[in-house]
Amino acid sequence: DTQEKLDNIRMELIDRFGVPPQSVKHLFSVHQIRLKAEHLGITKIDINTQGGNIEFSPDTPVQAISIIQLMQKNPTYYRMEGGQRLKVMVQLED
């Protein structure tokens, strides 16, 4: 399991070098996000200060109805662009 391997690497780094700096913690967080995105069939995530885009593969396990319900509940923040891209419109800090 890839998550298990990641956890083992993290523990080995801590055992050898002590508590990692914040930059290393961020690297592990980014990789965890990638693993979760891959599991959900997300092929690309683009983020900027105005929001971003989430692209799904055609065979994503995410049900279309879930995305539709998300957009209906929050039409100001979410909309589909094409068949595979969810646009997220929120203001983010730098």
PDB file of C-alpha atoms in Angstrom:
ATOM      1  CA  ASP A   1       0.000   0.000   0.000  1.00  0.00           C
ATOM      2  CA  THR A   2       1.404   3.388  -1.022  1.00  0.00           C
ATOM      3  CA  GLN A   3       0.062   5.206   2.050  1.00  0.00           C
ATOM      4  CA  GLU A   4       1.736   2.623   4.260  1.00  0.00           C
ATOM      5  CA  LYS A   5       5.030   3.134   2.412  1.00  0.00           C
ATOM      6  CA  LEU A   6       4.723   6.888   2.857  1.00  0.00           C
ATOM      7  CA  ASP A   7       4.072   6.452   6.583  1.00  0.00           C
ATOM      8  CA  ASN A   8       7.087   4.143   6.876  1.00  0.00           C
ATOM      9  CA  ILE A   9       9.333   6.680   5.162  1.00  0.00           C
ATOM     10  CA  ARG A  10       8.063   9.433   7.457  1.00  0.00           C
ATOM     11  CA  MET A  11       8.724   7.320  10.552  1.00  0.00           C
ATOM     12  CA  GLU A  12      12.193   6.357   9.336  1.00  0.00           C
ATOM     13  CA  LEU A  13      13.068  10.018   8.737  1.00  0.00           C
ATOM     14  CA  ILE A  14      11.902  10.909  12.236  1.00  0.00           C
ATOM     15  CA  ASP A  15      13.864   8.005  13.743  1.00  0.00           C
ATOM     16  CA  ARG A  16      17.056   9.008  11.944  1.00  0.00           C
ATOM     17  CA  PHE A  17      16.880  12.792  11.970  1.00  0.00           C
ATOM     18  CA  GLY A  18      14.286  13.828  14.542  1.00  0.00           C
ATOM     19  CA  VAL A  19      11.298  16.053  13.920  1.00  0.00           C
ATOM     20  CA  PRO A  20      11.375  17.196  10.279  1.00  0.00           C
ATOM     21  CA  PRO A  21      11.270  20.872   9.288  1.00  0.00           C
ATOM     22  CA  GLN A  22       8.009  22.386   8.084  1.00  0.00           C
ATOM     23  CA  SER A  23       9.061  22.097   4.430  1.00  0.00           C
ATOM     24  CA  VAL A  24       9.377  18.312   4.767  1.00  0.00           C
ATOM     25  CA  LYS A  25       5.996  18.123   6.502  1.00  0.00           C
ATOM     26  CA  HIS A  26       4.493  20.066   3.580  1.00  0.00           C
ATOM     27  CA  LEU A  27       6.082  17.661   1.111  1.00  0.00           C
ATOM     28  CA  PHE A  28       4.431  14.712   2.867  1.00  0.00           C
ATOM     29  CA  SER A  29       1.095  16.560   2.942  1.00  0.00           C
ATOM     30  CA  VAL A  30       1.273  17.233  -0.796  1.00  0.00           C
ATOM     31  CA  HIS A  31       2.016  13.592  -1.477  1.00  0.00           C
ATOM     32  CA  GLN A  32      -0.937  12.496   0.686  1.00  0.00           C
ATOM     33  CA  ILE A  33      -3.192  14.803  -1.330  1.00  0.00           C
ATOM     34  CA  ARG A  34      -1.850  13.239  -4.535  1.00  0.00           C
ATOM     35  CA  LEU A  35      -2.601   9.754  -3.245  1.00  0.00           C
ATOM     36  CA  LYS A  36      -6.160  10.692  -2.293  1.00  0.00           C
ATOM     37  CA  ALA A  37      -6.685  12.478  -5.614  1.00  0.00           C
ATOM     38  CA  GLU A  38      -5.465   9.439  -7.524  1.00  0.00           C
ATOM     39  CA  HIS A  39      -7.897   7.240  -5.583  1.00  0.00           C
ATOM     40  CA  LEU A  40     -10.746   9.579  -6.600  1.00  0.00           C
ATOM     41  CA  GLY A  41      -9.737   9.603 -10.252  1.00  0.00           C
ATOM     42  CA  ILE A  42      -8.538  13.196 -10.122  1.00  0.00           C
ATOM     43  CA  THR A  43      -5.925  13.759 -12.799  1.00  0.00           C
ATOM     44  CA  LYS A  44      -5.068  17.404 -12.197  1.00  0.00           C
ATOM     45  CA  ILE A  45      -5.539  20.091  -9.560  1.00  0.00           C
ATOM     46  CA  ASP A  46      -4.745  23.739 -10.347  1.00  0.00           C
ATOM     47  CA  ILE A  47      -5.018  26.228  -7.492  1.00  0.00           C
ATOM     48  CA  ASN A  48      -4.559  29.998  -7.502  1.00  0.00           C
ATOM     49  CA  THR A  49      -5.770  32.921  -5.390  1.00  0.00           C
ATOM     50  CA  GLN A  50      -9.156  32.978  -7.184  1.00  0.00           C
ATOM     51  CA  GLY A  51      -9.838  29.268  -6.690  1.00  0.00           C
ATOM     52  CA  GLY A  52      -8.897  26.590  -9.159  1.00  0.00           C
ATOM     53  CA  ASN A  53      -9.825  23.577 -11.244  1.00  0.00           C
ATOM     54  CA  ILE A  54     -10.142  19.895 -10.459  1.00  0.00           C
ATOM     55  CA  GLU A  55      -9.990  17.555 -13.448  1.00  0.00           C
ATOM     56  CA  PHE A  56     -11.446  14.061 -13.220  1.00  0.00           C
ATOM     57  CA  SER A  57     -10.558  11.070 -15.351  1.00  0.00           C
ATOM     58  CA  PRO A  58     -13.415   9.594 -17.404  1.00  0.00           C
ATOM     59  CA  ASP A  59     -13.444   6.540 -15.121  1.00  0.00           C
ATOM     60  CA  THR A  60     -13.511   8.418 -11.795  1.00  0.00           C
ATOM     61  CA  PRO A  61     -15.324   6.623  -8.970  1.00  0.00           C
ATOM     62  CA  VAL A  62     -16.885   9.958  -7.953  1.00  0.00           C
ATOM     63  CA  GLN A  63     -20.585   9.830  -8.772  1.00  0.00           C
ATOM     64  CA  ALA A  64     -21.812  12.596 -11.076  1.00  0.00           C
ATOM     65  CA  ILE A  65     -24.788  13.167  -8.769  1.00  0.00           C
ATOM     66  CA  SER A  66     -22.388  14.090  -5.944  1.00  0.00           C
ATOM     67  CA  ILE A  67     -20.819  16.830  -8.039  1.00  0.00           C
ATOM     68  CA  ILE A  68     -24.234  18.030  -9.231  1.00  0.00           C
ATOM     69  CA  GLN A  69     -25.478  18.268  -5.636  1.00  0.00           C
ATOM     70  CA  LEU A  70     -22.339  20.179  -4.637  1.00  0.00           C
ATOM     71  CA  MET A  71     -22.917  22.684  -7.451  1.00  0.00           C
ATOM     72  CA  GLN A  72     -26.621  23.039  -6.595  1.00  0.00           C
ATOM     73  CA  LYS A  73     -25.867  23.739  -2.930  1.00  0.00           C
ATOM     74  CA  ASN A  74     -23.070  26.200  -3.738  1.00  0.00           C
ATOM     75  CA  PRO A  75     -23.590  27.608  -7.261  1.00  0.00           C
ATOM     76  CA  THR A  76     -21.487  30.660  -6.444  1.00  0.00           C
ATOM     77  CA  TYR A  77     -18.450  28.489  -5.779  1.00  0.00           C
ATOM     78  CA  TYR A  78     -18.686  25.532  -8.176  1.00  0.00           C
ATOM     79  CA  ARG A  79     -19.443  24.919 -11.837  1.00  0.00           C
ATOM     80  CA  MET A  80     -18.524  22.342 -14.449  1.00  0.00           C
ATOM     81  CA  GLU A  81     -16.370  23.310 -17.410  1.00  0.00           C
ATOM     82  CA  GLY A  82     -16.565  20.588 -20.001  1.00  0.00           C
ATOM     83  CA  GLY A  83     -17.363  17.096 -18.881  1.00  0.00           C
ATOM     84  CA  GLN A  84     -14.399  16.458 -16.616  1.00  0.00           C
ATOM     85  CA  ARG A  85     -13.393  19.774 -14.994  1.00  0.00           C
ATOM     86  CA  LEU A  86     -14.892  21.243 -11.829  1.00  0.00           C
ATOM     87  CA  LYS A  87     -14.196  24.966 -11.433  1.00  0.00           C
ATOM     88  CA  VAL A  88     -13.855  26.156  -7.836  1.00  0.00           C
ATOM     89  CA  MET A  89     -14.317  29.905  -7.354  1.00  0.00           C
ATOM     90  CA  VAL A  90     -13.154  31.079  -3.940  1.00  0.00           C
ATOM     91  CA  GLN A  91     -10.714  33.728  -2.778  1.00  0.00           C
ATOM     92  CA  LEU A  92      -7.607  32.174  -1.259  1.00  0.00           C
ATOM     93  CA  GLU A  93      -4.780  33.861   0.575  1.00  0.00           C
ATOM     94  CA  ASP A  94      -1.278  33.727  -0.895  1.00  0.00           C
TER      95      ASP A  94
END
